[in-house]
mmCIF file of C-alpha atoms and ligand atoms in Angstrom:
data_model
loop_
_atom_site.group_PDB
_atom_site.id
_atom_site.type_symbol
_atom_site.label_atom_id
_atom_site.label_comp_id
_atom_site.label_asym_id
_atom_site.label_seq_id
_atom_site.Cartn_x
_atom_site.Cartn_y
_atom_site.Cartn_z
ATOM 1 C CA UNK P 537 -81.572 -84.899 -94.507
ATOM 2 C CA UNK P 538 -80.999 -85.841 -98.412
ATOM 3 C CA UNK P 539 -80.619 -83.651 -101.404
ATOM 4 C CA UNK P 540 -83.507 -81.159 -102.578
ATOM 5 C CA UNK P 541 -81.701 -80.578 -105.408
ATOM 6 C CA UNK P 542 -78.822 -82.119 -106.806
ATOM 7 C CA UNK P 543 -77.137 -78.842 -107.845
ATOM 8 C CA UNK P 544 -77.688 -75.037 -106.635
ATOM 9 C CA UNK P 545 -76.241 -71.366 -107.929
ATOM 10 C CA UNK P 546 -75.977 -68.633 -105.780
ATOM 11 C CA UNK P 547 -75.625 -65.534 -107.259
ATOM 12 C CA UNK P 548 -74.631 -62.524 -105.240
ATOM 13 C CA UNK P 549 -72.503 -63.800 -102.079
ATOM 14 C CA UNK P 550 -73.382 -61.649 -98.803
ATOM 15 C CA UNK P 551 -74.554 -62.279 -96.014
ATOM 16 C CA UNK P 552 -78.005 -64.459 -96.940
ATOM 17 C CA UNK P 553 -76.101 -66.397 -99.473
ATOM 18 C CA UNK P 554 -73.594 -67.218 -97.817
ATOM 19 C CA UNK P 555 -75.772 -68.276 -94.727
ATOM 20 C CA UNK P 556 -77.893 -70.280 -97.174
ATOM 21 C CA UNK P 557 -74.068 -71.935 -98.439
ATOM 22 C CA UNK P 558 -73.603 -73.266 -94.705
ATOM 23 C CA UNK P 559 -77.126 -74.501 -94.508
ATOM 24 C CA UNK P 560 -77.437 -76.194 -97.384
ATOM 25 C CA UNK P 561 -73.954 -77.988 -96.587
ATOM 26 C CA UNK P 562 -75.172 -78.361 -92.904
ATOM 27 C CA UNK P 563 -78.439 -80.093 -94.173
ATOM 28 C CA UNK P 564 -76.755 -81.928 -96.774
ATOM 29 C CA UNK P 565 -79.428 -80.385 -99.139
ATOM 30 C CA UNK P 566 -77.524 -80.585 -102.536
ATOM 31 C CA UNK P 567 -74.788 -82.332 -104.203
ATOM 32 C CA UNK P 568 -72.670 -79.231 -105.383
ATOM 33 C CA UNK P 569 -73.158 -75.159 -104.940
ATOM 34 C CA UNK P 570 -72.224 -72.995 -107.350
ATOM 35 C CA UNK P 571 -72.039 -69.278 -106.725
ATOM 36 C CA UNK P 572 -71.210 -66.101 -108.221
ATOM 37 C CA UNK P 573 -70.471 -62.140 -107.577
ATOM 38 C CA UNK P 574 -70.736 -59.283 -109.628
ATOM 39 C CA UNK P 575 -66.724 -58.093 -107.701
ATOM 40 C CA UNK P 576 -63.498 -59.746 -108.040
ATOM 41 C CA UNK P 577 -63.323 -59.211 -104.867
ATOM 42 C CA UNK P 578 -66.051 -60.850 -103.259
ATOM 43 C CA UNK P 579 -65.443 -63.963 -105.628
ATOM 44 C CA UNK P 580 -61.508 -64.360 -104.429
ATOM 45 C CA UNK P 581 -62.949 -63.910 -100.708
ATOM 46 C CA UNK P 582 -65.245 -66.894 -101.274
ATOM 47 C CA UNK P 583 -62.631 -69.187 -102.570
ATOM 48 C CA UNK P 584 -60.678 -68.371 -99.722
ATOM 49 C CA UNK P 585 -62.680 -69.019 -97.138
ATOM 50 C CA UNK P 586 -64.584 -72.161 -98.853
ATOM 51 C CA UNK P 587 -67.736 -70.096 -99.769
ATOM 52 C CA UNK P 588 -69.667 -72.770 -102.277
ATOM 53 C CA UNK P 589 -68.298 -75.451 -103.945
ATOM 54 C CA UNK P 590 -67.179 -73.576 -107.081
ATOM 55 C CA UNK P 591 -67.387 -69.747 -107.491
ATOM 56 C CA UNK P 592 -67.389 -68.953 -111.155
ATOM 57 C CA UNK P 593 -66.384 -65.969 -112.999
ATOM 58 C CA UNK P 594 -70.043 -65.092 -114.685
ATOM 59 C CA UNK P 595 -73.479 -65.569 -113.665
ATOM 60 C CA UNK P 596 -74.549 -67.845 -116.729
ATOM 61 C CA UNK P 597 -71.104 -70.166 -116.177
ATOM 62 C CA UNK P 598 -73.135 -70.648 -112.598
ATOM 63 C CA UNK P 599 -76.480 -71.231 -113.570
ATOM 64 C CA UNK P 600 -75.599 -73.676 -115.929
ATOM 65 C CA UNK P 601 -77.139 -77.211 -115.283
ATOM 66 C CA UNK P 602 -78.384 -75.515 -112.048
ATOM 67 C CA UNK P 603 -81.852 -77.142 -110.994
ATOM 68 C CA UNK P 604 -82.403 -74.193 -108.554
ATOM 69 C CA UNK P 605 -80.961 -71.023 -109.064
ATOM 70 C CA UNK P 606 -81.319 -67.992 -106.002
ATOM 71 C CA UNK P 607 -80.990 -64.466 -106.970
ATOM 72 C CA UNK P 608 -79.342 -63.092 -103.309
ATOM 73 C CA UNK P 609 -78.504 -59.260 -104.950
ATOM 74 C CA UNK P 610 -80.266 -56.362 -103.375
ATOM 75 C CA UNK P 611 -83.992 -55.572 -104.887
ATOM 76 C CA UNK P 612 -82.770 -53.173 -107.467
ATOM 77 C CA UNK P 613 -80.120 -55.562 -109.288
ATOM 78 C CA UNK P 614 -82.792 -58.735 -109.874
ATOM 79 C CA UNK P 615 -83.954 -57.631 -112.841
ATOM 80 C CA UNK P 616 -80.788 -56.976 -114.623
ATOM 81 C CA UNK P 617 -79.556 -60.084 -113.363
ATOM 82 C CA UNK P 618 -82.134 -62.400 -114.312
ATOM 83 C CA UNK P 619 -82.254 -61.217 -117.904
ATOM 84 C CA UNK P 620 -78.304 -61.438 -118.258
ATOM 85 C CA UNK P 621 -78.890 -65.239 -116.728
ATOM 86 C CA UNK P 622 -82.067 -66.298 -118.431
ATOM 87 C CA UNK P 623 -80.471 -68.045 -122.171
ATOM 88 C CA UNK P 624 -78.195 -70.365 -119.856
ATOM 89 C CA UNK P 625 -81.458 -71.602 -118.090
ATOM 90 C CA UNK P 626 -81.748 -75.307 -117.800
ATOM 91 C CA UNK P 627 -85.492 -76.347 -118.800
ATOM 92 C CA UNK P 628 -86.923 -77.629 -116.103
ATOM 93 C CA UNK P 629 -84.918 -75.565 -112.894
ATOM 94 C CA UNK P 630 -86.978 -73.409 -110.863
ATOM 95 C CA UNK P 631 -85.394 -69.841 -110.031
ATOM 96 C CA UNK P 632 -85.821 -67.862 -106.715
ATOM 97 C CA UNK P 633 -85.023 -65.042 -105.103
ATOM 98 C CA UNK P 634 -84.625 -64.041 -101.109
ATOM 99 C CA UNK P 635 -85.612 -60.005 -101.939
ATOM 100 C CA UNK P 636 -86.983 -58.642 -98.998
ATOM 101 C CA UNK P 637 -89.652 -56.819 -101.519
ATOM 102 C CA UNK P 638 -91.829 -59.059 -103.573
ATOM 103 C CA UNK P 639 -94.169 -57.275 -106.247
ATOM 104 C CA UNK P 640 -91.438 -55.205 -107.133
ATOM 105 C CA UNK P 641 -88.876 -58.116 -107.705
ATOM 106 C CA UNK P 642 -91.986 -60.579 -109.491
ATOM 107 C CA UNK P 643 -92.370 -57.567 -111.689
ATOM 108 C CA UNK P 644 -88.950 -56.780 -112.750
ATOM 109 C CA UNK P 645 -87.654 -61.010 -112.877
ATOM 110 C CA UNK P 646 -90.824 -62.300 -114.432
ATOM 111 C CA UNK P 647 -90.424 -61.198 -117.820
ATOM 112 C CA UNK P 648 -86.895 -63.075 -117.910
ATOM 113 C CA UNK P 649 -88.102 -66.038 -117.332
ATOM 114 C CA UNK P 650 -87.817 -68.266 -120.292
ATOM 115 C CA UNK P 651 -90.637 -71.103 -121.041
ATOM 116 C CA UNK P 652 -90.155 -74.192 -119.078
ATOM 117 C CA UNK P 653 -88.615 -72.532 -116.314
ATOM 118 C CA UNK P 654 -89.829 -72.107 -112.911
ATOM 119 C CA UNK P 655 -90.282 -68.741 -110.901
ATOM 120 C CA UNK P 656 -91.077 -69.228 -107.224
ATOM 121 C CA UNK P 657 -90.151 -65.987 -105.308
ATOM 122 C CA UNK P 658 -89.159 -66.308 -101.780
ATOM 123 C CA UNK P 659 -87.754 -63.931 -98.273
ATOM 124 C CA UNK P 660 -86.591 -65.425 -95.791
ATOM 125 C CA UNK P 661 -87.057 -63.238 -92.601
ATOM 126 C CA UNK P 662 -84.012 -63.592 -91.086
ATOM 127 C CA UNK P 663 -80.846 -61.286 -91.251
ATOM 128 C CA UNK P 664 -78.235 -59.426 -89.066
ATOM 129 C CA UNK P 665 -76.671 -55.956 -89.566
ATOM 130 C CA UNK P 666 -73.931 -56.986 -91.410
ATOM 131 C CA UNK P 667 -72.995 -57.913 -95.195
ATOM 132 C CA UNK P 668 -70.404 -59.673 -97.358
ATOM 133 C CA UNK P 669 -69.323 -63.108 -98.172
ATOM 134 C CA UNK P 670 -67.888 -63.391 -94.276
ATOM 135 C CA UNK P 671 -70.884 -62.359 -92.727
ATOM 136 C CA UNK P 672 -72.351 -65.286 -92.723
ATOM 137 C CA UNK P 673 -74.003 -68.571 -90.723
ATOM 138 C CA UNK P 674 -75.605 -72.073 -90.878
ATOM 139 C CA UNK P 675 -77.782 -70.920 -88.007
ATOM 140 C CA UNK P 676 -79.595 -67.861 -89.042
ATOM 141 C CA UNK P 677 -82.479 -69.594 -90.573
ATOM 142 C CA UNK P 678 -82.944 -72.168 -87.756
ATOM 143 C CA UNK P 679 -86.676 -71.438 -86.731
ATOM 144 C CA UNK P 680 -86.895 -68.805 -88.687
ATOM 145 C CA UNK P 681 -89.745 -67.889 -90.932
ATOM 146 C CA UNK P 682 -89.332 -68.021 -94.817
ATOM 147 C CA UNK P 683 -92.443 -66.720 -97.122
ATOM 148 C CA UNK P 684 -92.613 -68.009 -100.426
ATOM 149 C CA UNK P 685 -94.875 -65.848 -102.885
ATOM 150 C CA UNK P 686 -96.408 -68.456 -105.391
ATOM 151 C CA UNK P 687 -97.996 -66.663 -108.690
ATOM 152 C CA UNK P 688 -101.987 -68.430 -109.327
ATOM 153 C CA UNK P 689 -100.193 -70.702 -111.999
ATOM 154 C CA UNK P 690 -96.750 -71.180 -110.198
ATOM 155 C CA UNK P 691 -96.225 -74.778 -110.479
ATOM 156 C CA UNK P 692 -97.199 -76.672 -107.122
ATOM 157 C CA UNK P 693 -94.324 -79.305 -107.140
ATOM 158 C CA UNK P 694 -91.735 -76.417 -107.528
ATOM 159 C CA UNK P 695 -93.122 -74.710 -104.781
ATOM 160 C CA UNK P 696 -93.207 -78.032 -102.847
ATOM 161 C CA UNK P 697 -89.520 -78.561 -103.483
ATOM 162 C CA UNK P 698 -88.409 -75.112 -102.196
ATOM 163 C CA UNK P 699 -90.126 -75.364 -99.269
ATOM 164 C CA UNK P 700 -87.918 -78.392 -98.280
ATOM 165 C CA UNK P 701 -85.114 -76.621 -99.282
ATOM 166 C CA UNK P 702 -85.799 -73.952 -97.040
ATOM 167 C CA UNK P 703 -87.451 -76.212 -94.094
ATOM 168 C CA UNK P 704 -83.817 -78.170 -94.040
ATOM 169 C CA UNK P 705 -82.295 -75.169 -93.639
ATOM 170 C CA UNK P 706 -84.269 -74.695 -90.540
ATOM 171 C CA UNK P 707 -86.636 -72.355 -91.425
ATOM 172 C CA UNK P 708 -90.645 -72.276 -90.986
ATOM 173 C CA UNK P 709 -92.419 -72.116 -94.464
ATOM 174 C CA UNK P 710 -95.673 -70.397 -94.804
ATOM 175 C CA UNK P 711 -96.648 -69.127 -98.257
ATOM 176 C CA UNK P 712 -97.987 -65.774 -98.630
ATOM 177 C CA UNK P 713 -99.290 -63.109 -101.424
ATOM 178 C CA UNK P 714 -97.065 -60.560 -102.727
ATOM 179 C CA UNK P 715 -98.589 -57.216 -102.102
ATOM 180 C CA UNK P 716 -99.598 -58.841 -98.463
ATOM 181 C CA UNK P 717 -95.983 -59.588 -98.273
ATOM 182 C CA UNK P 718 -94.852 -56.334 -98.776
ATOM 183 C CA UNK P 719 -98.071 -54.499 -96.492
ATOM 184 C CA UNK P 720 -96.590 -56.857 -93.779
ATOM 185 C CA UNK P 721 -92.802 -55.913 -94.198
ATOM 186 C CA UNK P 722 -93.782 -52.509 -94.127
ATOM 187 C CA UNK P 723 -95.127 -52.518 -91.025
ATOM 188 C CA UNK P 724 -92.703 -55.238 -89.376
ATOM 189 C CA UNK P 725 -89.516 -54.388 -90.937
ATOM 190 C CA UNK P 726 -89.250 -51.704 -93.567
ATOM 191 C CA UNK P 727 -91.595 -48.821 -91.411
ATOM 192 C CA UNK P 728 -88.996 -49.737 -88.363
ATOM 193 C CA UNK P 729 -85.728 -49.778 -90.058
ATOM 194 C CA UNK P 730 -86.992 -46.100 -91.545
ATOM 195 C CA UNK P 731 -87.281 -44.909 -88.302
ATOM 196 C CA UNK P 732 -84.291 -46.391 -86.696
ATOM 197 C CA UNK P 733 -82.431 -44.184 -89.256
ATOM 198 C CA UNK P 734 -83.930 -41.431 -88.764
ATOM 199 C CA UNK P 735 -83.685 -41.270 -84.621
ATOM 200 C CA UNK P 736 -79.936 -42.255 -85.547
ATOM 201 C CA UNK P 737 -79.789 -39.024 -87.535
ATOM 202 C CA UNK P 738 -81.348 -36.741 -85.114
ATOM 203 C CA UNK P 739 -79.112 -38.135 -82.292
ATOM 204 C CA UNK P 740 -76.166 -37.265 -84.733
ATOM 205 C CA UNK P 741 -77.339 -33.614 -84.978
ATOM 206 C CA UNK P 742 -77.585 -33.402 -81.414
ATOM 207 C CA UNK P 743 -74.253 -35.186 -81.141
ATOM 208 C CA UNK P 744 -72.808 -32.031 -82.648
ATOM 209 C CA UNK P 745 -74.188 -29.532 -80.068
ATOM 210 C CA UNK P 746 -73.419 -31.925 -77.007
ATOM 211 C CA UNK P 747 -69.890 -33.423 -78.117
ATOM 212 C CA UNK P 748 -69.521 -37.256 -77.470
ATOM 213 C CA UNK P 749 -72.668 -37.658 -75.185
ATOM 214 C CA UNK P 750 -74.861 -39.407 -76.995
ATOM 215 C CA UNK P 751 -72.068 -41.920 -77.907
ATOM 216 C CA UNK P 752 -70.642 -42.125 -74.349
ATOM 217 C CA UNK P 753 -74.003 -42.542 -72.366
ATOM 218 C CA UNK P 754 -76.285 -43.863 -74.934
ATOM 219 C CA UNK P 755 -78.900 -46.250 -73.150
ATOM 220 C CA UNK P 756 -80.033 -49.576 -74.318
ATOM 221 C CA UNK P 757 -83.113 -48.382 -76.574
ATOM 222 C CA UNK P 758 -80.653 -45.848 -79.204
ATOM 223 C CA UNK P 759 -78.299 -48.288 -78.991
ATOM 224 C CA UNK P 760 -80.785 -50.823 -80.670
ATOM 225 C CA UNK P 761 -81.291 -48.456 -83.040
ATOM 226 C CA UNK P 762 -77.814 -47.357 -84.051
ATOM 227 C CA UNK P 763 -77.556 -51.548 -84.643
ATOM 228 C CA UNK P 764 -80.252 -51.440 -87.031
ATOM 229 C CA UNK P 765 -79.336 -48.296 -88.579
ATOM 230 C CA UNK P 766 -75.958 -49.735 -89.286
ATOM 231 C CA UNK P 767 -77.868 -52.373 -92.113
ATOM 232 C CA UNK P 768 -76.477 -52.362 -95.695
ATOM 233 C CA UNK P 769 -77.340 -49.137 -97.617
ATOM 234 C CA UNK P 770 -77.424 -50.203 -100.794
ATOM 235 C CA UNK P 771 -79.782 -52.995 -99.981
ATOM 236 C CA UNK P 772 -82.133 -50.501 -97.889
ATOM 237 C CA UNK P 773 -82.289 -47.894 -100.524
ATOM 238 C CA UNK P 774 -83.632 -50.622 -102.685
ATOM 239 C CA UNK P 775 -86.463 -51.856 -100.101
ATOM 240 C CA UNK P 776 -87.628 -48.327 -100.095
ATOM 241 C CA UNK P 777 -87.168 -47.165 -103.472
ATOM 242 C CA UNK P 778 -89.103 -50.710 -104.221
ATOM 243 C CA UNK P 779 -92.103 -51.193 -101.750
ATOM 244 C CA UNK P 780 -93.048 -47.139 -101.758
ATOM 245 C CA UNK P 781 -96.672 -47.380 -101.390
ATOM 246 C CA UNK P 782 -96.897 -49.837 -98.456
ATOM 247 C CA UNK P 783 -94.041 -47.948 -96.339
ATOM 248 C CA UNK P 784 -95.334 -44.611 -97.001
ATOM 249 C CA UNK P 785 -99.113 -45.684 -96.011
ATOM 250 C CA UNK P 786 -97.713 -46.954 -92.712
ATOM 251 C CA UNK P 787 -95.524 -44.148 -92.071
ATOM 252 C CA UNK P 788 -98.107 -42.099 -92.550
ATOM 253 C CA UNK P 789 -100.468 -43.932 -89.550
ATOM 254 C CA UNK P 790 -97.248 -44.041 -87.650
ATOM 255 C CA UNK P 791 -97.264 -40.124 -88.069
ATOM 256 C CA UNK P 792 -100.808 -39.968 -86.769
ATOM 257 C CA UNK P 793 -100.264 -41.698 -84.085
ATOM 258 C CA UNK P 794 -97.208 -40.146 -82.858
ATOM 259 C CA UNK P 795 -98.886 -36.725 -82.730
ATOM 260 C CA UNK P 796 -101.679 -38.626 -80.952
ATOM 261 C CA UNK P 797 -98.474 -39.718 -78.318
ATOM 262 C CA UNK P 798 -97.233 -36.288 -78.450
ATOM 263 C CA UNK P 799 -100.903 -34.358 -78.334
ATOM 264 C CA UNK P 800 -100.733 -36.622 -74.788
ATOM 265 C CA UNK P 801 -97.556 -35.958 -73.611
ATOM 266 C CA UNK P 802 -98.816 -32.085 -73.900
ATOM 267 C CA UNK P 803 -101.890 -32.613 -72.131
ATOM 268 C CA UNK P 804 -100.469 -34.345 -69.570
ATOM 269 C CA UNK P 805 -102.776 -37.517 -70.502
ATOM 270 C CA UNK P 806 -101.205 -40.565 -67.929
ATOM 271 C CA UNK P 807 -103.886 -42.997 -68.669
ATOM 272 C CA UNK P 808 -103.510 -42.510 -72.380
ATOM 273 C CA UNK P 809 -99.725 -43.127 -72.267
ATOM 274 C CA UNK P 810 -100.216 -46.056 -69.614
ATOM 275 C CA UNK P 811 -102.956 -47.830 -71.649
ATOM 276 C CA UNK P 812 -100.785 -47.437 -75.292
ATOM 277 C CA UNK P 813 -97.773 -48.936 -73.172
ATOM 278 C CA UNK P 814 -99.171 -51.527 -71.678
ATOM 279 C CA UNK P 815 -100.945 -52.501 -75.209
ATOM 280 C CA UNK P 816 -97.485 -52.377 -77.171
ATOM 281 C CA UNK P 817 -95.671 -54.536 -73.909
ATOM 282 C CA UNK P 818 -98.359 -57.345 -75.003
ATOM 283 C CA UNK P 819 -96.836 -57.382 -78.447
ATOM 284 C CA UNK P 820 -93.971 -57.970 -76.957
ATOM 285 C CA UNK P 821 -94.821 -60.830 -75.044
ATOM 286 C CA UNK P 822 -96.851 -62.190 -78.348
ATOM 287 C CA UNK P 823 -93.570 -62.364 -79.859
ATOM 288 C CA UNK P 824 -91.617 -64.045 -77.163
ATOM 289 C CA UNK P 825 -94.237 -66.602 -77.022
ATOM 290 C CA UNK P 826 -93.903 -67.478 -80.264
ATOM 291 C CA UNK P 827 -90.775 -68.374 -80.087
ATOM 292 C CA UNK P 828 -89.222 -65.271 -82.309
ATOM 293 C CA UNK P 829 -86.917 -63.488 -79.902
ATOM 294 C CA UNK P 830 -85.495 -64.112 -76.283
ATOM 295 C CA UNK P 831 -86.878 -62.241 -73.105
ATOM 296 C CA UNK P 832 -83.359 -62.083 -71.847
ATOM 297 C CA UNK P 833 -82.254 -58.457 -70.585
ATOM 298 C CA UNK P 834 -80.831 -56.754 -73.221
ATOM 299 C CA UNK P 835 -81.745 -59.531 -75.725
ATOM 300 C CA UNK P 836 -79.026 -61.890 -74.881
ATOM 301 C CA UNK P 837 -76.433 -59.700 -76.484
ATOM 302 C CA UNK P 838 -73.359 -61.895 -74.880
ATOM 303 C CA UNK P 839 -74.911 -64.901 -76.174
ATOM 304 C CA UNK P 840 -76.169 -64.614 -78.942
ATOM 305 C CA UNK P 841 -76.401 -62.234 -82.698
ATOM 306 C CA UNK P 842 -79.092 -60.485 -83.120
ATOM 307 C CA UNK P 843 -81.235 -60.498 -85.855
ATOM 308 C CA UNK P 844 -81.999 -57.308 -87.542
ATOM 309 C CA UNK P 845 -84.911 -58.232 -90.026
ATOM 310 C CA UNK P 846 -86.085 -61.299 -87.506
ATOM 311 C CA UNK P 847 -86.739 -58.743 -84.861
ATOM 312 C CA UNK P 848 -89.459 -56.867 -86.208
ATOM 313 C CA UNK P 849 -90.756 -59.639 -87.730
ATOM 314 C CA UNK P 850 -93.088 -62.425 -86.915
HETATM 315 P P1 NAP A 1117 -75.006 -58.336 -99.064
HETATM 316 O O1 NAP A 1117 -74.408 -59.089 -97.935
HETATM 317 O O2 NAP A 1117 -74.722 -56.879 -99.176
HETATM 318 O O3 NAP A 1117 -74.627 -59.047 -100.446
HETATM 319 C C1 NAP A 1117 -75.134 -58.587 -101.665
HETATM 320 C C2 NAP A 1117 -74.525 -59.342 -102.819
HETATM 321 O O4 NAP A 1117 -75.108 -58.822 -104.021
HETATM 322 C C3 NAP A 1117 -73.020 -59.182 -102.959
HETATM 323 O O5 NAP A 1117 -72.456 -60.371 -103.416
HETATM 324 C C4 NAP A 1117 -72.884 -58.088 -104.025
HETATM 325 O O6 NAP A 1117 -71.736 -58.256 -104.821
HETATM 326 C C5 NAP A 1117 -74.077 -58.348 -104.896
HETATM 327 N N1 NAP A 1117 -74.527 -57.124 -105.581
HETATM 328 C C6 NAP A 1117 -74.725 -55.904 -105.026
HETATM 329 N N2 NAP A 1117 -75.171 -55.037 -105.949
HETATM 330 C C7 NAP A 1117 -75.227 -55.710 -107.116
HETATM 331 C C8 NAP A 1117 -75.595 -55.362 -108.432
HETATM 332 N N3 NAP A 1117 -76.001 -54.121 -108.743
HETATM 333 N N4 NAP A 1117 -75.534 -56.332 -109.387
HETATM 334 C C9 NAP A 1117 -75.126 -57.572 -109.091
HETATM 335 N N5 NAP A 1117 -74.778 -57.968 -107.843
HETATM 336 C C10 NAP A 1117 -74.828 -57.059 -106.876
HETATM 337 O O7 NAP A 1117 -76.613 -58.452 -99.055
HETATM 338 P P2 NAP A 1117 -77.583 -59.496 -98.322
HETATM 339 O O8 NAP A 1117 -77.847 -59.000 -96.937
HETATM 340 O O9 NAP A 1117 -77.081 -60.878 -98.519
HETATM 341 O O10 NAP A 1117 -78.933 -59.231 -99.140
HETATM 342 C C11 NAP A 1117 -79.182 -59.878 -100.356
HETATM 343 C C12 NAP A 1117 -80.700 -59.891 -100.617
HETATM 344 O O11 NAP A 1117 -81.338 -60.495 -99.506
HETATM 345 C C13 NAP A 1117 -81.330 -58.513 -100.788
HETATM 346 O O12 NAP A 1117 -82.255 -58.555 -101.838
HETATM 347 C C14 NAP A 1117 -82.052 -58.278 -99.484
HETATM 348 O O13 NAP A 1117 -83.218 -57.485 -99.672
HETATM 349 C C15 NAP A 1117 -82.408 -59.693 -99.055
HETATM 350 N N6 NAP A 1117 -82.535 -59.912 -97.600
HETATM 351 C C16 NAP A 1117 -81.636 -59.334 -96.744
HETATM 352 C C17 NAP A 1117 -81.768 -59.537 -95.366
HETATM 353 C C18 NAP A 1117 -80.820 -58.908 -94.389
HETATM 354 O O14 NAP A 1117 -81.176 -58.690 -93.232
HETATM 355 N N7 NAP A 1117 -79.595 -58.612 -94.764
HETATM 356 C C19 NAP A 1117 -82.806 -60.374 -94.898
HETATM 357 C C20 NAP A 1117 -83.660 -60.978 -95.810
HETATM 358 C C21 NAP A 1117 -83.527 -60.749 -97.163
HETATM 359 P P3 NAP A 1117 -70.293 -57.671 -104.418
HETATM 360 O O15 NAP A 1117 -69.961 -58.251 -103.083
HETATM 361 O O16 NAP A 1117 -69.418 -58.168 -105.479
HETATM 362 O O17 NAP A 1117 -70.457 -56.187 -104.359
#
């Protein structure tokens, strides 16, 4: 593989940042990675374990001379970040993001973006449960999908360029728009990850009436969802706080039909159950097909991560 772009910043250093780090090293996509974050903390943890070639101690000492620049902070932070980053903008660089919303993020980064700059928004749909500098993986984006969000007038060579970033990074490209983005996360991400929560919750307030039971003899299903429930909270506050509208219109037809599960279960209605099953097992198979998950019992746990985002995902 050779160089996309001679030089990269990262800014923000978790777990998609530091995945993209590996990958980029892995595919030999750059000459040299910067990379910065907001904590001392986080910064001396990347030094110390190799994260990027040079981790600086402000955003604009990173960007500078950068020809690609990826914003990896949760949703609510891009905006504030981009503006503090936009005067040390090379002319010429394109910047990104990985946000898992898009309008929301192409609203609040666009108006940063200086003239002869570049803004090609992009979410990779990949991720795990965990977060931090440590967290992450040259793998996770290996057949993988990554949407970029071109604007009508985005630049097409940009565009062209990050998707070979992202392809040598072993990811599938396919380019998307943003308010379809976000309709589509809410159903195959952002809807889920709501409800994971929530059962999480309830099975906590029963927790406290049965003692340790739901802990000591929970079954492969709330398990699952206790894994997804464990995601970063800052970064799912965001999501939600950011793509409202498209979560709340599926939650509400996942409402409806949950009474119409429920309005069954009362009845006694077998074939309605059966048929709604046997529909949603189909899905299931869809996705195995295409190459998205494993069909090994209890999704390979032994042998492999899982992949929080990736599994509700195409
Ligand atoms: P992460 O592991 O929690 O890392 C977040 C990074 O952002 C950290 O370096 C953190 O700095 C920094 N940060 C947090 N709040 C900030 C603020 N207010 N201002 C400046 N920097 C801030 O998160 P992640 O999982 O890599 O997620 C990063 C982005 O990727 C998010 O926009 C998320 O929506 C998107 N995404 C996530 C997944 C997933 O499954 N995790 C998948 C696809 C896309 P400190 O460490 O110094 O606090």
């Amino acid at each position: 593989m050779s160089t996309v772009y001679p030089r990269i910043a990262l800014i923000g250093l978790g777990l998609i940042a530091s995945s993209m780090y590996w990958a980029i090293k892995r595919g030999g996509l750059a000459h040299e990675v910067t990379g910065f974050a907001r904590s001392s903390q986080t910064r001396e943890t990347a030094r110390h374990i190799g994260l990027c070639d040079q981790v600086c101690d402000t955003a604009a000492e990173a960007v500078q001379g950068a020809d690609l620049i990826v914003l990896c902070v949760p949703v609510g932070a891009m905006g504030n970040i981009a503006e503090e980053i936009a005067p040390s903008l090379k002319k010429g660089a394109t910047i990104s993001d990985v946000g898992s919303v898009k309008r929301a993020v192409i609203d609040a980064v666009s108006p940063h973006v200086p003239q002869g700059v570049h803004f090609v928004p992009a979410h990779p749909l990949a991720g795990t449960e965990h977060s931090g500098p440590e967290s992450g993986f040259a793998t996770l984006y290996d057949n993988r999908w990554c949407l970029i969000i071109p604007g009508h007038d985005t630049d097409a060579k940009a565009v062209d360029r990050l998707r070979s970033l992202w392809e040598g990074m072993g990811a599938n490209v396919d380019l998307m728009d943003a308010d379809h983005h976000d309709l589509v996360l809410a159903v195959t991400s952002h809807a889920p990850h709501l409800i994971a929560y929530t059962m999480v919750g309830v099975a906590d307030d029963i927790r406290r009436v049965t003692d340790s039971e739901v802990i000591n003899y929970s079954a492969a299903g709330f398990r699952d969802f206790t894994r997804i429930a464990a995601s970063d909270p800052t970064m799912w506050r965001d999501v939600f706080l950011s793509n409202k509208e498209a979560t709340l219109e599926i939650l509400g037809r996942f409402t409806e039909e949950l009474f119409a599960l429920q309005r069954a279960i009362r009845l006694g209605d077998g074939d309605h159950l059966h048929a709604y099953f046997t529909r949603t097992r189909g899905i299931r198979r869809d996705i195995i097909e295409a190459g998205q998950d494993t069909d090994k019992p209890n999704f390979g746990r032994t042998e492999r991560r899982n992949f929080t985002e990736q599994s509700f995902s195409k």
